[in-house]
Tab-separated table of C-alpha atoms in Angstrom:
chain	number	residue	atom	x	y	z
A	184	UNK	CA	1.314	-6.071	-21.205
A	185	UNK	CA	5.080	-5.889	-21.083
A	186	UNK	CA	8.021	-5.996	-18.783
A	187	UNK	CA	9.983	-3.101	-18.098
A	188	UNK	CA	13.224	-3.085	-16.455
A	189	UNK	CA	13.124	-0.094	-13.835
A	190	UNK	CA	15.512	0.993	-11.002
A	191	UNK	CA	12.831	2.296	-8.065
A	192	UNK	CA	14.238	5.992	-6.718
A	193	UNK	CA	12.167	5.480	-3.457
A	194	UNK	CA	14.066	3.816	-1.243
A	195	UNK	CA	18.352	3.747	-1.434
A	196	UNK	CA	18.201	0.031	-1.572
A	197	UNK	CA	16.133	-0.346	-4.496
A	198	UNK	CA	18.963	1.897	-6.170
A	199	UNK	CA	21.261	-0.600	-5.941
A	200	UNK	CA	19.570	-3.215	-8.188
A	201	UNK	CA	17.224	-3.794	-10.873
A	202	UNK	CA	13.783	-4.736	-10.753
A	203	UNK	CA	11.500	-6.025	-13.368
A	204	UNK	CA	8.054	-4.779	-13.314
A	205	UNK	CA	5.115	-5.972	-15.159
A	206	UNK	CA	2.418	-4.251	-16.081
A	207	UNK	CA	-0.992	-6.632	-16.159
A	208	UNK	CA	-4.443	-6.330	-17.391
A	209	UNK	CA	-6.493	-4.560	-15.184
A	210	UNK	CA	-8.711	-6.716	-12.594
A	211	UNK	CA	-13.200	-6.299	-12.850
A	212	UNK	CA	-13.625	-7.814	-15.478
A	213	UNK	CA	-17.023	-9.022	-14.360
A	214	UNK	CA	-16.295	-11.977	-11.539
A	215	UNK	CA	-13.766	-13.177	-9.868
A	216	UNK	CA	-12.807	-16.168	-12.215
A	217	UNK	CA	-12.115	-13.768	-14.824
A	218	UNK	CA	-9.947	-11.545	-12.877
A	219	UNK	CA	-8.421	-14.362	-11.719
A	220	UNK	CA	-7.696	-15.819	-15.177
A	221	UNK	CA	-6.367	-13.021	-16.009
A	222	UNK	CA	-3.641	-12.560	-13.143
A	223	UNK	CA	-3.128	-16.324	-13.620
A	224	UNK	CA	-2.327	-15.970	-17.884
A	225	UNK	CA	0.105	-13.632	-16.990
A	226	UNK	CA	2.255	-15.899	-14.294
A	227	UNK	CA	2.131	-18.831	-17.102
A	228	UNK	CA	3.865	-16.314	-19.369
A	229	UNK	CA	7.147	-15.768	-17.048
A	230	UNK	CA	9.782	-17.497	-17.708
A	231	UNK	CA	9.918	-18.347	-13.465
A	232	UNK	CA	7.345	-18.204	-10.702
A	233	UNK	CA	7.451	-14.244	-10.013
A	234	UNK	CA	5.960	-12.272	-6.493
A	235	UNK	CA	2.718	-11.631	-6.366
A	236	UNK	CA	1.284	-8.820	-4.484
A	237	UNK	CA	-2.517	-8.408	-4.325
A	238	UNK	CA	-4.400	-5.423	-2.646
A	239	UNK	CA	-7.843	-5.004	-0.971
A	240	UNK	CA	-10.102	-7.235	-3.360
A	241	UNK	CA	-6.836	-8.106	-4.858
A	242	UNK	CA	-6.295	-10.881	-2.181
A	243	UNK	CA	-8.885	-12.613	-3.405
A	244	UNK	CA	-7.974	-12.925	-7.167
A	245	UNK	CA	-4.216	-14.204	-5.857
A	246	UNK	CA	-5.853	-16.889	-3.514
A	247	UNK	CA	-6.143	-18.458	-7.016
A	248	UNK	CA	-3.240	-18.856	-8.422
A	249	UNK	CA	-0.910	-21.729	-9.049
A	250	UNK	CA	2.567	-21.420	-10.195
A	251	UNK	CA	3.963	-18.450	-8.069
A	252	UNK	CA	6.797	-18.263	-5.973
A	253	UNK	CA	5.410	-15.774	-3.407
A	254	UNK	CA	2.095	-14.249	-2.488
A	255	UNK	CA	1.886	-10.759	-0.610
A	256	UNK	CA	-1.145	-9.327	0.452
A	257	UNK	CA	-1.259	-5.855	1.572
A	258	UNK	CA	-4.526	-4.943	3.534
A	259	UNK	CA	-6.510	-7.786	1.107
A	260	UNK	CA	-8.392	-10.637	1.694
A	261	UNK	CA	-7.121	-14.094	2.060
A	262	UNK	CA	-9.896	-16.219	1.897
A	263	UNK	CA	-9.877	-20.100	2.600
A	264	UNK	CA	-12.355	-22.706	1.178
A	265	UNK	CA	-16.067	-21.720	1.171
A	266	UNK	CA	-15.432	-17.968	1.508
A	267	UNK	CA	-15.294	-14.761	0.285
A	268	UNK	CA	-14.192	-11.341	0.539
A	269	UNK	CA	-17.967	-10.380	1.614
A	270	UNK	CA	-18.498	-13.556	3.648
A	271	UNK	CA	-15.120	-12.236	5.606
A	272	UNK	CA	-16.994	-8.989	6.929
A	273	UNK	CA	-16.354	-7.349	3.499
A	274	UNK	CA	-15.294	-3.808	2.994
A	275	UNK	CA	-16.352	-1.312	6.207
A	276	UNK	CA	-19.407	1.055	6.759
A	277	UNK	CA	-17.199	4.077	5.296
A	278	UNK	CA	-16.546	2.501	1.954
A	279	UNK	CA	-19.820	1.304	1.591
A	280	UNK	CA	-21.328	4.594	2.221
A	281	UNK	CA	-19.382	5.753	-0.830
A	282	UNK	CA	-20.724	2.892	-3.267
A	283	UNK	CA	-23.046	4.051	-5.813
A	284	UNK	CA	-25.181	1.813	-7.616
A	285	UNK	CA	-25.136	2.140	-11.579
A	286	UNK	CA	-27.789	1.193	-14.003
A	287	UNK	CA	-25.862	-1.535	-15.120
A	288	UNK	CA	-25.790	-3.389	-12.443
A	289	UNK	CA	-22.129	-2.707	-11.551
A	290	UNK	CA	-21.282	-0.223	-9.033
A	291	UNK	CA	-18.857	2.743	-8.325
A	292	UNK	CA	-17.241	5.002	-5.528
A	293	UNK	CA	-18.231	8.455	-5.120
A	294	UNK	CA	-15.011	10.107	-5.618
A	295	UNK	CA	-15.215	12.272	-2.427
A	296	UNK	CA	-16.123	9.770	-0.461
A	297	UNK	CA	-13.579	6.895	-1.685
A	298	UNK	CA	-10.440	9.524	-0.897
A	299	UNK	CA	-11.801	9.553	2.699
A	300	UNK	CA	-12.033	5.815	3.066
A	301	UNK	CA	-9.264	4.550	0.130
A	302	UNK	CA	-6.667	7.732	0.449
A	303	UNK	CA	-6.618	8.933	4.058
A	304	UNK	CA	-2.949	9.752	4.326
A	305	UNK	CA	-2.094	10.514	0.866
A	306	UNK	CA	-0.943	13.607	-0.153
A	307	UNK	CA	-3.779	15.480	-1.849
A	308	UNK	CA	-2.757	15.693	-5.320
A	309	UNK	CA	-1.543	11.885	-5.087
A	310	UNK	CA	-5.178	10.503	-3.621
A	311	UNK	CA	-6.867	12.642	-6.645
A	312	UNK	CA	-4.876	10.989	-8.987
A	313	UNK	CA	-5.694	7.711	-7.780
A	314	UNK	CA	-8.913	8.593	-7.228
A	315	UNK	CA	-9.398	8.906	-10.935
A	316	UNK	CA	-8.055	5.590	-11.611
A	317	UNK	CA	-10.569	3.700	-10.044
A	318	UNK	CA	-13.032	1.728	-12.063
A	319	UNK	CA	-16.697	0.375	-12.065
A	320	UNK	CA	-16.959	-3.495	-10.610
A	321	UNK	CA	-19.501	-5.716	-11.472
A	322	UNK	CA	-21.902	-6.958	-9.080
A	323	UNK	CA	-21.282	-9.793	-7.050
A	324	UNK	CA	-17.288	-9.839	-7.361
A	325	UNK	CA	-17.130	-9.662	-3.510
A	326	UNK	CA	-18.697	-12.675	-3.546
A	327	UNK	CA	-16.619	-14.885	-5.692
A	328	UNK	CA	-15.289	-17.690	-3.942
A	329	UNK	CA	-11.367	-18.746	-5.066
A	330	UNK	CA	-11.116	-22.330	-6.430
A	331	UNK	CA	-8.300	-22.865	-4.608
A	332	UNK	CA	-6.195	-21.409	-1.638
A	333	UNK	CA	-2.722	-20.676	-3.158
A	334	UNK	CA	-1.370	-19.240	0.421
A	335	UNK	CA	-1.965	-22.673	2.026
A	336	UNK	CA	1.295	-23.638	0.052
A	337	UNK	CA	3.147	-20.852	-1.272
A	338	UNK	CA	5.162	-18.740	0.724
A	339	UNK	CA	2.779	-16.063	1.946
A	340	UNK	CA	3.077	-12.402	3.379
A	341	UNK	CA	0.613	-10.150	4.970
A	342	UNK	CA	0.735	-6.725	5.654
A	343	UNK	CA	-1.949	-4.892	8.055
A	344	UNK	CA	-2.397	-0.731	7.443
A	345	UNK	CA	-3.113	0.221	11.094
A	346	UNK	CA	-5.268	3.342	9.822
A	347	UNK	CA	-7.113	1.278	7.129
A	348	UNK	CA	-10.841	3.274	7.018
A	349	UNK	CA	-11.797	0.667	4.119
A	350	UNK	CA	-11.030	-3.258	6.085
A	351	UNK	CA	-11.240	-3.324	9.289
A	352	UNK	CA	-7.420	-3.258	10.500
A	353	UNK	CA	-9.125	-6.095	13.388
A	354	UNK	CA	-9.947	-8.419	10.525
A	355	UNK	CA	-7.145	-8.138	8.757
A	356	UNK	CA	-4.979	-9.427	11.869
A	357	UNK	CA	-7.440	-12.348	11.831
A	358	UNK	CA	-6.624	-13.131	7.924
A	359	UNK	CA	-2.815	-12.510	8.394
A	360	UNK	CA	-2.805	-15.294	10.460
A	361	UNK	CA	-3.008	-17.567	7.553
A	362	UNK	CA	0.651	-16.316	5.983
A	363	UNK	CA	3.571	-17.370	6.986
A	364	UNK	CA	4.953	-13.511	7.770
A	365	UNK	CA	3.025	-10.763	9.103
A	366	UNK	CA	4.002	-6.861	9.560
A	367	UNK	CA	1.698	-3.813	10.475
A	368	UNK	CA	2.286	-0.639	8.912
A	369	UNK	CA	0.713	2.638	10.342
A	370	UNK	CA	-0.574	3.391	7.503
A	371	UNK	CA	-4.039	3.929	5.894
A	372	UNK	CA	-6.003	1.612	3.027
A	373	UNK	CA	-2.888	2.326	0.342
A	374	UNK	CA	0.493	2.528	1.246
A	375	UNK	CA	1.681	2.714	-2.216
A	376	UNK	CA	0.418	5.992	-2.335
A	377	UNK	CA	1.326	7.588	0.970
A	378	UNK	CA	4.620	5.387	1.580
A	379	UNK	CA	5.608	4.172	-1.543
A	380	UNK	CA	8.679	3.567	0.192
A	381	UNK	CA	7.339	0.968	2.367
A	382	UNK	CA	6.401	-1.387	-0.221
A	383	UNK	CA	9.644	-0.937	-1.976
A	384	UNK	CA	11.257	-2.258	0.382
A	385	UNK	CA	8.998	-4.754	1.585
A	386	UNK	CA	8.978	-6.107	-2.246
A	387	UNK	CA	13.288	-5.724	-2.236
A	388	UNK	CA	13.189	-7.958	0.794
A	389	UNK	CA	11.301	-11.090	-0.027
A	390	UNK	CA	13.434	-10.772	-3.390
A	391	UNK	CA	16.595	-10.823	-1.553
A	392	UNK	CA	15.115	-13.407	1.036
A	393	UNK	CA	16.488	-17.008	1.139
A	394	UNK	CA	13.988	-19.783	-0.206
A	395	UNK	CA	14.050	-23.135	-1.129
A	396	UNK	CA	15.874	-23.800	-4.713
A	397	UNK	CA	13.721	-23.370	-7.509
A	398	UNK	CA	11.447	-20.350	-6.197
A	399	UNK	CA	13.309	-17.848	-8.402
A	400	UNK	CA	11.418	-14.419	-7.703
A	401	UNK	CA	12.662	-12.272	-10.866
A	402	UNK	CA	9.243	-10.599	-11.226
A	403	UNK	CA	6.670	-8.514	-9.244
A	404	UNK	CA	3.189	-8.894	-10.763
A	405	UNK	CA	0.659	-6.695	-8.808
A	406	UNK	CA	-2.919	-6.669	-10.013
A	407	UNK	CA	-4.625	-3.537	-10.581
């Protein structure tokens, strides 16, 4: 884990300033405490409360936090006391078609299956590369229920993908009613693959945007 000072080439605007990026332990680590704990030991370390963006499942694990100056979720769950990402209507026929059970107990995506449902959008190369990144979760992660709900009184954004073929673009318009700020892209399950550019300058904005004093936002932390 490190920061690294980066100028983004994707957009003209993030050209014109820096950007500190972290890069964070990766999430499934076996429930959603742990990822959670995870996310959360990395916030304590900043200097200043930093963004926090949280994808898909990531929504979940960022429900959690305390200490941040920001929460976006992008096509993720936001769930509120009592729930979870499953009890929410979970992820949608396609991507549970392409789970595969392991002898673990944990489970996987068939790769095929996950670019049709994850990657629809993405240029082909691109969704095979991220294909490859994804990993094995442990069972019952869907399931975890946050311990607290962060977006209740942080600042909160939501973005809906329009095309999503893994959430249900429906539900997520019902959980982006919880944040204070809501956009739709027409997009599929991840952006930051097909239109990097969009969360570029979705991320530049909320930097740039005018908060109370205090909510510094000098660093992006976005859960993998």
């Amino acid at each position: 884990m490190g920061t690294v000072p980066s100028r983004p080439r994707t957009s003209p605007r993030a050209c014109e300033r820096q950007v500190w990026t972290w890069s964070l332990p990766k999430l499934h680590r076996g429930s959603l405490a742990s990822d959670t704990a995870a996310v959360q030991g990395a916030v304590d370390r900043l200097a200043e409360p930093p963004v926090v963006l949280g994808h898909s499942y990531g929504g979940s694990v960022i429900t959690g936090l305390r200490g941040v100056a920001r929460l976006v979720f992008l096509a993720a769950f936001v769930p509120d006391a009592g729930e979870s990402a499953a009890g929410l209507g979970g992820a949608s026929a396609r991507l549970k078609s392409a789970v595969e059970a392991q002898d673990d107990g944990s489970t996987r995506l068939d790769p095929n299956r996950a670019v049709e449902a994850l990657y629809a959008g993405c240029p082909q190369h691109l969704a095979a590369w991220a294909t490859g990144l994804l990993r094995a979760q442990a069972a019952g992660c869907g399931r975890g229920v946050p311990e607290r709900q962060s977006w209740r009184e942080t600042p909160a954004a939501y973005v809906v993908c329009a095309k999503d073929r893994a959430i249900d673009p429906a539900l997520q318009r019902v959980m982006a009613a919880r944040c204070g700020s809501v956009r739709e892209w027409p997009t599929g399950h991840s952006p930051f693959v097909s239109r990097p550019e969009l969360v570029v300058d979705l991320i530049l904005e909320l930097f740039d945007a005018s908060d109370p004093p205090g909510q510094a936002r000098r660093g992006l932390i976005s859960p993998r």
